Coordinates of C-alpha atoms in Angstrom, one line a residue:
Chain Y
M154 CA 35.0 10.2 0.9
T155 CA 32.0 8.2 1.1
T156 CA 32.4 4.1 1.2
A157 CA 29.8 2.0 -0.5
L158 CA 29.6 -1.1 2.1
H159 CA 31.0 -0.1 5.8
I160 CA 30.9 -3.3 7.3
E161 CA 32.7 -2.2 11.9
G162 CA 33.0 -5.7 13.9
L163 CA 30.1 -7.2 12.2
T164 CA 29.2 -10.3 14.7
V165 CA 25.2 -12.0 13.6
S166 CA 24.0 -15.4 15.4
A167 CA 21.0 -17.3 14.8
R168 CA 20.4 -19.8 17.7
G169 CA 23.3 -19.7 19.9
R170 CA 25.9 -19.7 16.3
P171 CA 28.2 -16.8 14.8
L172 CA 26.9 -17.1 11.7
L173 CA 29.5 -14.0 11.3
D174 CA 32.5 -13.4 14.0
G175 CA 34.0 -9.3 14.2
V176 CA 34.0 -9.4 10.4
T177 CA 35.3 -5.6 9.5
L178 CA 34.7 -4.7 5.2
S179 CA 34.6 -2.0 3.9
L180 CA 34.2 -1.8 -0.4
A181 CA 35.3 1.1 -1.7
P182 CA 32.9 3.0 -4.8
G183 CA 33.6 1.0 -8.1
E184 CA 36.2 -1.8 -7.0
M185 CA 35.3 -5.1 -7.4
L186 CA 36.0 -7.8 -4.7
A187 CA 35.6 -11.1 -4.9
L188 CA 34.5 -13.1 -1.3
V189 CA 35.8 -16.8 -1.0
G190 CA 34.4 -19.6 1.3
P191 CA 33.7 -22.0 2.5
N192 CA 30.2 -23.8 2.3
G193 CA 27.7 -22.3 5.4
A194 CA 31.0 -19.6 6.1
G195 CA 29.1 -17.1 6.7
K196 CA 29.1 -15.4 2.7
T197 CA 25.2 -14.9 1.8
T198 CA 24.6 -14.0 5.8
L199 CA 27.5 -10.7 4.6
I200 CA 25.1 -9.9 1.5
R201 CA 21.9 -10.3 3.2
A202 CA 23.2 -8.1 6.4
A203 CA 24.6 -5.4 4.2
L204 CA 20.2 -5.4 2.4
G205 CA 19.8 -4.9 6.6
M206 CA 17.6 -8.4 6.3
V207 CA 19.3 -9.5 9.3
K208 CA 20.1 -8.4 12.9
A209 CA 23.3 -7.2 14.2
A210 CA 24.1 -9.2 17.8
S211 CA 27.2 -6.4 17.2
G212 CA 29.3 -3.7 15.0
T213 CA 26.8 -2.1 12.9
V214 CA 27.0 -2.1 8.8
T215 CA 26.7 1.3 6.4
L216 CA 25.7 0.8 2.6
G217 CA 25.9 4.0 1.1
D218 CA 26.2 7.1 4.1
S219 CA 23.6 5.2 6.2
D220 CA 23.1 1.6 8.2
P221 CA 20.8 -0.2 6.2
R222 CA 18.3 -1.3 8.1
A223 CA 17.1 3.1 9.2
L224 CA 16.7 3.8 5.1
G225 CA 13.2 3.7 3.1
G226 CA 12.7 0.2 1.2
R227 CA 13.5 3.0 -2.2
D228 CA 16.2 4.3 -0.3
R229 CA 17.7 1.3 0.0
A230 CA 17.6 -0.6 -3.2
A231 CA 19.3 3.2 -4.4
R232 CA 21.7 2.5 -2.2
A233 CA 22.6 -1.6 -3.6
A234 CA 21.4 -4.2 -6.3
W235 CA 21.3 -7.8 -5.4
L236 CA 21.6 -10.7 -7.4
P237 CA 20.7 -13.9 -4.4
Q238 CA 21.2 -17.0 -5.2
T239 CA 18.0 -18.8 -5.7
G240 CA 14.8 -17.9 -8.5
G241 CA 12.5 -17.6 -5.4
V242 CA 9.9 -16.5 -8.7
V243 CA 6.2 -17.5 -7.5
E244 CA 4.3 -17.1 -10.8
A245 CA 4.1 -17.5 -14.5
I246 CA 4.8 -13.5 -14.6
S247 CA 6.9 -13.0 -17.9
A248 CA 10.7 -11.6 -17.9
L249 CA 9.9 -8.5 -19.1
E250 CA 7.0 -7.5 -15.9
L251 CA 9.6 -9.8 -14.2
V252 CA 12.6 -6.5 -14.8
E253 CA 9.4 -3.9 -15.0
S254 CA 9.7 -5.1 -11.3
A255 CA 12.2 -4.8 -10.4
R256 CA 12.0 -0.6 -10.7
F257 CA 9.8 -0.7 -7.8
R258 CA 12.4 2.8 -6.5
F259 CA 11.2 5.2 -9.4
H260 CA 8.6 6.9 -9.8
E261 CA 8.5 7.5 -13.0
T262 CA 5.4 6.2 -15.9
R263 CA 4.9 2.4 -17.2
D264 CA 6.7 3.4 -20.5
E265 CA 9.4 4.6 -18.7
S266 CA 9.7 1.4 -16.6
R267 CA 9.4 -0.8 -19.8
A268 CA 11.9 0.4 -22.1
A269 CA 14.3 0.6 -18.6
A270 CA 13.3 -3.1 -18.5
Q271 CA 14.3 -3.7 -22.4
A272 CA 17.6 -2.0 -22.0
A273 CA 18.6 -4.6 -19.7
L274 CA 17.9 -7.4 -21.1
A275 CA 19.3 -6.6 -24.3
R276 CA 22.3 -5.9 -21.4
V277 CA 21.8 -9.8 -21.1
K278 CA 20.8 -11.0 -25.0
A279 CA 17.8 -11.9 -23.2
E280 CA 15.2 -10.4 -25.5
A281 CA 14.7 -13.5 -27.7
F282 CA 12.5 -14.9 -23.9
A283 CA 11.4 -11.4 -22.8
Q284 CA 7.2 -12.4 -23.0
R285 CA 8.2 -15.9 -22.1
P286 CA 6.8 -17.7 -18.4
V287 CA 10.4 -17.1 -16.6
T288 CA 9.3 -20.3 -14.1
Q289 CA 9.0 -22.5 -17.6
L290 CA 13.0 -21.1 -18.8
S291 CA 16.0 -23.2 -18.5
G292 CA 18.0 -21.4 -15.8
G293 CA 20.8 -20.3 -17.5
E294 CA 18.1 -18.3 -18.9
Q295 CA 16.5 -17.1 -15.7
Q296 CA 20.0 -16.0 -13.6
R297 CA 20.4 -13.4 -17.3
V298 CA 16.8 -12.4 -16.2
A299 CA 17.9 -12.5 -12.4
L300 CA 20.6 -10.3 -13.4
A301 CA 18.6 -7.9 -15.4
A302 CA 16.9 -7.4 -12.8
M303 CA 19.8 -6.0 -11.0
I304 CA 20.9 -3.8 -13.8
A305 CA 17.1 -2.4 -13.7
Q306 CA 17.7 -1.4 -10.3
Q307 CA 20.7 0.4 -11.3
A308 CA 22.7 0.5 -8.3
P309 CA 26.2 2.1 -7.5
L310 CA 26.1 -1.3 -5.1
L311 CA 26.1 -5.1 -7.0
L312 CA 25.7 -7.5 -4.0
L313 CA 26.4 -11.1 -6.1
D314 CA 25.4 -14.7 -4.9
E315 CA 26.6 -17.8 -6.1
P316 CA 26.4 -15.4 -9.8
A317 CA 27.2 -18.6 -12.1
N318 CA 26.1 -21.6 -10.1
H319 CA 24.2 -24.4 -11.7
L320 CA 25.4 -22.4 -15.7
D321 CA 26.9 -24.3 -17.9
P322 CA 30.6 -22.8 -18.9
A323 CA 29.2 -21.1 -21.9
Q324 CA 27.6 -19.2 -20.0
Q325 CA 29.0 -18.7 -16.7
I326 CA 32.2 -16.7 -18.8
A327 CA 29.4 -14.6 -20.3
T328 CA 27.7 -13.9 -16.6
Y329 CA 31.1 -13.3 -15.3
K330 CA 32.7 -10.7 -18.6
L331 CA 28.9 -8.5 -17.8
I332 CA 30.3 -9.1 -14.3
G333 CA 33.5 -7.0 -15.2
E334 CA 31.5 -4.7 -17.3
L335 CA 28.6 -3.8 -15.4
W336 CA 32.4 -3.0 -12.9
R337 CA 34.5 -0.5 -15.7
E338 CA 31.0 0.8 -15.4
G339 CA 31.5 2.3 -11.9
C340 CA 29.9 -0.2 -9.4
A341 CA 31.2 -1.1 -7.2
V342 CA 31.1 -5.7 -7.2
L343 CA 31.0 -8.1 -3.9
C344 CA 30.6 -10.7 -5.7
V345 CA 30.0 -13.9 -3.7
T346 CA 31.9 -17.1 -5.2
H347 CA 33.3 -20.5 -4.5
D348 CA 35.2 -20.6 -8.2
I349 CA 38.7 -17.8 -8.7
N350 CA 39.5 -19.0 -12.1
L351 CA 35.6 -17.8 -12.8
L352 CA 37.0 -14.0 -11.5
R353 CA 39.9 -13.7 -14.8
F354 CA 37.2 -13.1 -16.7
V355 CA 35.9 -10.1 -15.4
G356 CA 39.3 -8.6 -17.3
G357 CA 41.1 -6.1 -16.5
D358 CA 44.5 -6.0 -13.9
P359 CA 43.7 -9.2 -11.4
A360 CA 45.5 -6.5 -8.7
R361 CA 42.5 -4.7 -8.8
V362 CA 40.3 -7.5 -7.9
R363 CA 40.2 -7.5 -4.5
I364 CA 39.5 -11.7 -3.0
A365 CA 38.8 -12.1 0.5
G366 CA 38.3 -15.0 1.9
L367 CA 35.6 -16.0 4.2
A368 CA 35.8 -19.2 7.4
E369 CA 33.6 -19.5 9.8
G370 CA 31.9 -15.9 9.8
R371 CA 35.7 -14.4 10.3
L372 CA 38.3 -12.8 7.6
S373 CA 41.2 -15.2 7.1
F374 CA 42.4 -13.3 3.8
D375 CA 42.0 -9.7 2.3
S376 CA 44.3 -9.8 -0.7
S377 CA 43.9 -10.0 -4.8
L378 CA 44.1 -12.1 -7.2
A379 CA 47.9 -11.1 -8.7
D380 CA 48.6 -12.0 -5.4
P381 CA 51.2 -14.8 -5.4
F382 CA 50.7 -16.4 -2.4
L383 CA 46.5 -16.6 -3.8
A384 CA 46.5 -20.9 -3.8
D385 CA 48.6 -21.0 -0.6
R386 CA 45.8 -18.8 1.1
V387 CA 43.3 -20.5 -1.1
A388 CA 44.4 -24.0 -0.2
R389 CA 44.2 -22.5 4.6
L390 CA 40.4 -20.9 3.8
F391 CA 38.1 -24.6 2.5
G392 CA 41.3 -27.4 3.4
V393 CA 42.4 -28.6 0.9
R394 CA 45.8 -28.6 -1.0
M395 CA 45.9 -26.4 -4.4
T396 CA 48.1 -26.2 -7.2
T397 CA 48.8 -23.5 -9.2
H398 CA 49.1 -23.7 -12.9
E399 CA 49.9 -21.2 -15.8
V400 CA 47.3 -21.9 -18.1
G401 CA 48.0 -19.7 -21.8
G402 CA 49.2 -16.7 -19.8
A403 CA 46.0 -17.0 -17.1
R404 CA 46.3 -18.6 -13.5
L405 CA 44.4 -21.6 -12.9
I406 CA 44.2 -22.4 -9.3
L407 CA 43.1 -26.4 -9.2
A408 CA 41.8 -28.4 -5.9
E409 CA 43.7 -31.9 -5.0
D410 CA 43.1 -34.5 -3.0
G411 CA 45.5 -35.8 -0.5
P412 CA 47.4 -33.4 1.8
Chain D
M188 CA -4.3 -9.5 -24.7
K189 CA -5.7 -6.2 -25.0
A190 CA -9.0 -8.2 -26.9
K191 CA -9.1 -10.1 -23.9
I192 CA -9.5 -7.8 -21.8
A193 CA -11.7 -5.3 -23.5
I194 CA -14.0 -9.5 -24.4
L195 CA -14.0 -10.0 -20.0
C196 CA -14.4 -6.2 -19.8
A197 CA -17.3 -6.8 -22.2
V198 CA -18.9 -9.6 -21.3
S199 CA -18.5 -9.2 -17.2
L200 CA -20.5 -5.9 -17.7
A201 CA -23.5 -6.9 -19.8
V202 CA -24.1 -10.0 -17.5
L203 CA -24.7 -7.2 -14.7
A204 CA -26.2 -4.5 -16.8
L205 CA -28.4 -7.3 -18.3
S206 CA -29.5 -9.0 -14.4
P207 CA -31.9 -6.6 -13.4
F208 CA -34.0 -7.8 -16.6
V209 CA -33.2 -11.8 -16.7
G210 CA -37.0 -13.1 -14.7
A211 CA -40.7 -12.6 -14.1
P212 CA -41.4 -10.5 -16.7
L213 CA -42.2 -7.2 -15.7
E214 CA -45.8 -4.2 -16.4
G215 CA -46.7 -1.0 -15.7
E216 CA -45.7 0.3 -12.6
Q217 CA -44.6 -2.4 -10.9
G218 CA -42.5 -3.6 -12.8
R219 CA -41.0 -0.7 -12.5
F220 CA -41.3 -0.1 -9.4
I221 CA -39.4 -3.5 -8.6
L222 CA -36.8 -3.4 -11.8
W223 CA -35.8 0.2 -10.8
Q224 CA -36.1 -0.5 -6.1
L225 CA -35.2 -4.0 -6.2
R226 CA -33.1 -5.5 -8.6
V227 CA -31.5 -2.7 -9.4
P228 CA -29.9 -1.6 -6.7
R229 CA -28.8 -5.4 -5.7
A230 CA -27.6 -5.9 -8.9
L231 CA -25.2 -3.3 -7.5
M232 CA -24.6 -4.3 -4.6
A233 CA -23.8 -7.6 -5.8
A234 CA -21.2 -6.0 -8.0
L235 CA -19.6 -3.7 -6.1
V236 CA -19.5 -7.5 -3.6
G237 CA -18.3 -9.7 -5.5
G238 CA -15.5 -6.8 -6.6
V239 CA -14.3 -6.1 -4.0
L240 CA -14.6 -9.9 -2.5
S241 CA -12.3 -10.6 -5.6
L242 CA -9.7 -7.2 -5.7
V243 CA -8.9 -9.2 -2.3
G244 CA -8.5 -12.0 -3.3
A245 CA -6.1 -11.4 -5.8
C246 CA -4.5 -9.6 -3.4
F247 CA -4.0 -11.5 -0.4
Q248 CA -2.8 -14.5 -3.2
T249 CA 0.4 -12.4 -3.6
I250 CA 0.6 -11.6 -0.1
F251 CA 0.7 -14.6 0.8
A252 CA 2.7 -16.2 -2.7
N253 CA 0.0 -18.6 -2.9
P254 CA -2.8 -19.5 -5.1
L255 CA -5.7 -20.8 -1.9
A256 CA -5.1 -17.3 0.4
A257 CA -7.9 -15.8 -0.6
P258 CA -10.6 -14.0 2.4
S259 CA -12.1 -17.0 3.0
T260 CA -9.1 -19.1 3.7
V261 CA -7.0 -17.5 5.7
G262 CA -9.6 -16.5 8.6
T263 CA -10.6 -12.9 7.3
T264 CA -13.9 -14.6 6.1
A265 CA -14.5 -16.2 9.6
G266 CA -13.4 -13.1 11.9
A267 CA -15.6 -11.3 10.2
T268 CA -18.9 -13.8 10.5
L269 CA -17.7 -14.5 13.8
G270 CA -17.6 -10.6 15.0
A271 CA -21.4 -9.8 12.4
L272 CA -22.6 -12.4 14.4
V273 CA -21.9 -11.2 18.1
A274 CA -23.6 -8.4 16.5
L275 CA -26.8 -9.7 15.1
V276 CA -27.3 -12.0 17.6
L277 CA -26.8 -10.0 20.8
G278 CA -28.2 -7.1 19.5
P279 CA -31.5 -7.8 20.0
A280 CA -31.0 -9.4 23.2
L281 CA -28.9 -5.5 25.0
G282 CA -32.1 -4.3 23.7
L283 CA -30.9 -2.8 19.8
S284 CA -34.3 -2.0 18.8
S285 CA -34.3 -2.0 14.7
Y286 CA -33.3 -4.8 13.7
A287 CA -33.6 -3.6 9.2
A288 CA -29.8 -4.8 7.6
T289 CA -29.7 -0.4 7.5
A290 CA -29.8 0.4 10.7
A291 CA -27.5 -1.7 12.1
L292 CA -25.5 -2.0 9.0
P293 CA -23.0 0.2 10.9
L294 CA -23.0 -2.0 14.6
T295 CA -22.7 -4.8 12.2
A296 CA -20.0 -3.3 9.9
L297 CA -18.0 -1.8 13.2
A298 CA -18.7 -5.3 15.0
A299 CA -17.7 -7.4 11.0
F300 CA -14.4 -5.3 11.3
A301 CA -13.1 -6.3 14.9
G302 CA -13.7 -9.7 14.5
A303 CA -12.4 -9.2 10.9
M304 CA -9.1 -7.4 12.5
I305 CA -8.8 -9.9 15.7
V306 CA -8.0 -12.8 13.7
S307 CA -6.0 -10.6 10.9
L308 CA -3.7 -9.1 13.0
P309 CA -2.4 -12.1 15.0
I310 CA -1.9 -13.5 11.2
A311 CA -0.6 -10.1 10.2
A312 CA 1.9 -10.2 12.9
V313 CA 2.9 -13.9 11.8
A314 CA 3.3 -12.7 8.5
A315 CA 5.2 -9.6 9.6
S316 CA 7.7 -11.6 11.8
G317 CA 9.1 -12.5 8.6
R318 CA 10.1 -15.6 9.3
A319 CA 6.8 -17.4 8.9
R320 CA 6.8 -18.8 6.2
V321 CA 4.2 -17.9 4.2
N322 CA 2.7 -22.0 4.9
D323 CA 2.4 -20.8 7.9
V324 CA 0.2 -18.1 8.1
L325 CA -1.6 -20.1 5.6
L326 CA -1.7 -22.7 7.8
A327 CA -2.3 -20.1 10.8
G328 CA -5.5 -19.0 8.6
V329 CA -7.3 -22.5 8.1
A330 CA -6.8 -22.4 12.8
V331 CA -8.7 -19.6 13.1
S332 CA -10.9 -20.1 11.0
L333 CA -11.9 -23.1 12.2
A334 CA -12.5 -21.2 16.1
A335 CA -13.5 -19.2 14.5
G336 CA -16.0 -21.7 13.0
A337 CA -16.8 -23.4 16.6
L338 CA -17.8 -20.0 18.4
A339 CA -20.1 -19.0 15.3
T340 CA -21.5 -21.5 16.2
G341 CA -21.9 -22.2 19.7
L342 CA -23.5 -18.1 19.5
Q343 CA -26.1 -19.8 17.7
Y344 CA -26.9 -21.7 19.6
T345 CA -27.7 -20.2 21.9
A346 CA -29.5 -17.5 20.4
D347 CA -33.3 -17.5 20.1
Q348 CA -35.6 -18.1 17.6
A349 CA -35.4 -14.6 15.4
A350 CA -32.6 -13.6 16.4
L351 CA -31.3 -17.6 14.9
Q352 CA -33.8 -17.1 12.2
T353 CA -31.8 -13.5 11.3
A354 CA -28.3 -14.8 12.1
L355 CA -28.8 -18.0 10.0
L356 CA -30.4 -16.0 6.9
W357 CA -27.3 -14.1 6.7
S358 CA -24.6 -16.5 7.3
L359 CA -25.2 -18.2 4.3
G360 CA -24.3 -15.2 2.8
H361 CA -27.2 -13.9 0.4
L362 CA -28.0 -10.3 -0.5
P363 CA -30.4 -8.8 0.4
Q364 CA -33.2 -6.5 -0.6
V365 CA -31.7 -3.5 -0.6
G366 CA -32.4 0.0 -1.5
Y367 CA -29.9 2.9 -3.0
R368 CA -29.2 4.2 1.2
D369 CA -27.8 0.7 1.2
L370 CA -25.1 0.9 -1.1
L371 CA -23.9 4.4 0.3
M372 CA -23.4 3.3 3.5
L373 CA -20.9 1.0 1.8
L374 CA -19.8 3.1 -0.6
P375 CA -16.9 5.0 1.5
F376 CA -16.2 1.5 3.0
V377 CA -15.0 -0.1 0.0
V378 CA -14.1 2.9 -1.7
P379 CA -11.1 3.6 -0.2
V380 CA -10.3 -1.0 0.7
V381 CA -10.2 -0.5 -3.6
I382 CA -8.5 3.6 -3.9
V383 CA -5.8 1.4 -1.4
L384 CA -5.6 -1.2 -2.9
L385 CA -4.8 -0.8 -6.4
L386 CA -2.8 1.7 -5.0
Q387 CA 0.2 -1.7 -3.7
T388 CA 0.3 -2.4 -7.5
R389 CA 3.7 -2.5 -7.9
A390 CA 5.2 -3.8 -4.5
L391 CA 2.6 -6.6 -5.7
N392 CA 4.1 -7.3 -8.7
A393 CA 7.6 -6.9 -7.2
L394 CA 6.7 -9.8 -4.7
L395 CA 5.3 -12.2 -7.8
G396 CA 9.9 -12.2 -7.8
G397 CA 10.0 -13.8 -4.3
E398 CA 9.9 -11.2 -0.9
Q399 CA 13.6 -11.4 -0.1
R400 CA 14.6 -10.2 -4.0
A401 CA 11.4 -7.2 -3.5
F402 CA 13.0 -6.0 -0.2
S403 CA 16.3 -5.6 -1.6
Q404 CA 13.9 -3.7 -4.8
G405 CA 12.8 -1.6 -2.3
V406 CA 9.7 -2.7 -0.5
D407 CA 9.1 -2.6 2.7
V408 CA 7.3 -6.1 2.8
P409 CA 6.2 -7.1 6.2
R410 CA 4.9 -2.8 5.9
V411 CA 3.6 -3.9 2.2
R412 CA 1.6 -7.6 3.8
A413 CA 0.3 -5.4 7.2
L414 CA -1.5 -2.7 5.2
T415 CA -3.3 -5.4 3.1
L416 CA -4.1 -7.6 5.3
G417 CA -5.4 -5.2 7.4
I418 CA -7.3 -3.2 4.7
G419 CA -8.5 -6.2 3.0
A420 CA -9.8 -6.9 6.3
L421 CA -12.0 -4.2 6.3
G422 CA -13.7 -3.8 2.9
V423 CA -14.6 -7.7 3.4
A424 CA -16.3 -7.2 7.0
A425 CA -17.8 -4.6 6.0
C426 CA -19.2 -6.8 3.1
V427 CA -20.0 -9.6 5.1
A428 CA -21.4 -7.2 7.5
L429 CA -24.0 -7.0 5.2
C430 CA -24.2 -9.9 2.5
G431 CA -22.8 -12.0 4.9
P432 CA -20.2 -14.8 4.4
I433 CA -19.9 -14.9 1.2
A434 CA -17.7 -17.7 0.0
F435 CA -15.4 -18.4 -2.7
V436 CA -15.9 -15.8 -4.9
G437 CA -12.8 -14.3 -3.2
L438 CA -11.1 -17.6 -4.0
V439 CA -11.9 -18.5 -8.1
V440 CA -12.6 -15.0 -9.3
P441 CA -9.3 -14.1 -9.5
H442 CA -8.1 -17.2 -10.7
I443 CA -10.6 -16.8 -13.4
V444 CA -8.4 -13.6 -14.2
R445 CA -5.1 -15.3 -14.3
L446 CA -5.7 -18.1 -16.5
A447 CA -7.0 -15.7 -18.6
L448 CA -4.6 -13.3 -18.9
G449 CA -1.5 -13.2 -17.2
P450 CA -0.1 -13.0 -13.0
N451 CA 0.7 -9.1 -14.1
R452 CA -1.4 -7.7 -10.8
R453 CA -1.2 -3.7 -12.7
V454 CA -3.6 -6.6 -15.4
M455 CA -5.2 -9.1 -12.7
L456 CA -6.0 -6.6 -9.7
P457 CA -8.3 -3.7 -11.5
M458 CA -10.0 -6.9 -13.8
S459 CA -10.9 -9.5 -10.5
L460 CA -12.8 -6.1 -9.9
I461 CA -14.4 -6.1 -12.8
V462 CA -15.7 -10.1 -13.5
G463 CA -15.6 -10.3 -10.1
A464 CA -18.4 -7.5 -9.6
G465 CA -20.1 -9.3 -13.6
F466 CA -19.6 -13.4 -11.7
L467 CA -21.3 -12.2 -8.2
A468 CA -24.4 -10.7 -10.7
A469 CA -24.7 -14.2 -12.5
C470 CA -24.2 -15.5 -9.6
D471 CA -27.5 -14.0 -8.2
L472 CA -28.7 -14.1 -11.8
G473 CA -28.3 -18.1 -10.7
G474 CA -30.1 -18.2 -7.0
R475 CA -33.2 -16.1 -9.2
L476 CA -33.8 -18.4 -11.7
I477 CA -32.6 -22.4 -10.7
L478 CA -35.7 -22.5 -8.6
P479 CA -39.3 -21.3 -9.8
G480 CA -41.3 -19.4 -7.6
R481 CA -38.2 -19.2 -4.8
E482 CA -34.8 -17.7 -4.3
L483 CA -31.2 -19.4 -3.3
P484 CA -28.7 -17.5 -1.4
V485 CA -26.1 -16.3 -3.0
G486 CA -23.9 -18.3 -0.5
V487 CA -25.4 -21.6 -1.4
I488 CA -24.5 -20.6 -5.2
T489 CA -20.2 -19.4 -4.8
A490 CA -19.4 -22.3 -2.5
A491 CA -21.4 -25.0 -5.0
L492 CA -18.8 -23.3 -7.7
G493 CA -16.4 -22.3 -5.8
A494 CA -15.3 -26.0 -3.8
P495 CA -15.3 -28.0 -6.7
T496 CA -12.5 -24.8 -8.1
L497 CA -10.7 -25.9 -4.6
V498 CA -10.7 -29.4 -4.3
W499 CA -9.8 -28.8 -9.0
L500 CA -6.7 -26.1 -7.1
I501 CA -5.3 -28.4 -4.3
I502 CA -5.0 -31.9 -7.4
R503 CA -3.2 -29.2 -9.7
G504 CA -1.3 -27.9 -7.0
N505 CA 0.4 -31.3 -5.8
R506 CA 1.5 -32.5 -9.4
A507 CA 3.1 -29.2 -10.2

């Protein structure tokens, strides 16, 4: 059986400094993996490598069944969709038009693109501002539109880079619940995040939510949300003390000051 | 939206259709000749050149993700001008006779295209490398434009009187008195250019969401950039070879269209083509009417309109 994403001994360097150092990681179809790690650990580089946007110094990346750098654009887009960390929208295009353009990989009519875009926008409850220019939307609204664009691409693997960054608590929860829904619908999910506690909103069995730690370009652990020693692992990863708290049946891991 | 599109189309086409009939009254056999053999083909030429330059400008703005990118700002026009000048100035010296624009068009167009590509290819290579930021590409274009401009001036300095006169008139950017034959010679250049550029619409629209996101959505960004730049250079070269460097059309028209109809390339690209056609026809008409009895080259009119627009865009861009 093929994997959604298989990374084998991947080393990526920039200006002589290794961004990723011999990372091996595999994601099965329909699997959920949260990738945590401090700033500059190489999490975003790993996603970019999965999309074939960076060149490997050594090692291999297999996206679905192929090397992403050998794939044509539409074939690559059929295997993975990406929620980038930053907006990057350069002109005052409307939310609906932005999501429509995410349908690039499909050979279809404009009406079909529009219908799919409207469905994706409804999915993130963004119909109300579908006609407004993306550049005039709030950070939370822009993120929902970006999620809709990713959904509209209908890829079996979702690569999410800090999906809840700059969102208010209600939006953070809504975003992770949506990620959980997409996962249960069969998507494989690779989610880069700092905030482990938000992962509980994905829902389902915590043992099925994989968590891998990345520090200085290396994989430091590969465990799950149900791991009893998760706080210790994450504490070592970030280099801070972590404490575990039970609140209303949910387990929270909090960073503490001091040794 | 639909009403706005209809109005802009109607205004552009009306200007285009009426422009041959404005001016000195036409009577009798001679009037009919002036109308059908001089003014109509010239209006059609204005439409073709204005439309192509505007479409290329709209595409360049998209691939450079910069509202100031246009054939005249990224070096394409300067390169084409230099190439065409080489042909215009050195052509007679090399014994290539009959230097009417008609006979010389294939040669001049070829030289203009070579010049445009020599300038555009390094810029396309920089753009396609994926490492350069869009502003670096634009700055490279400005630098190459300046260098090509200096070479062009040097070339004119060495030219003899007759060649210099031709080169000077041509380098102001004017619509020559053309016949239908010149139009037919331009068509095989610009029709494929228009078709290829319009076929890029979906990819260019995706680029509005940022180049990395467009890449992840399946757009082969370096290829789209190189193709658009190369094909755009071909269209610009054909226009420049015939009419000289008509500046700012490719900058101003896409902005007018965007302000009126929004940035969706599905609308903006075809509408730039149509509005650009009407715009250059109107500018040419203005050049015929401003000085009684004399004609101002259309390049002077477009520059007079375009330069303030450019300044306004820069000031507005700085504020935003």
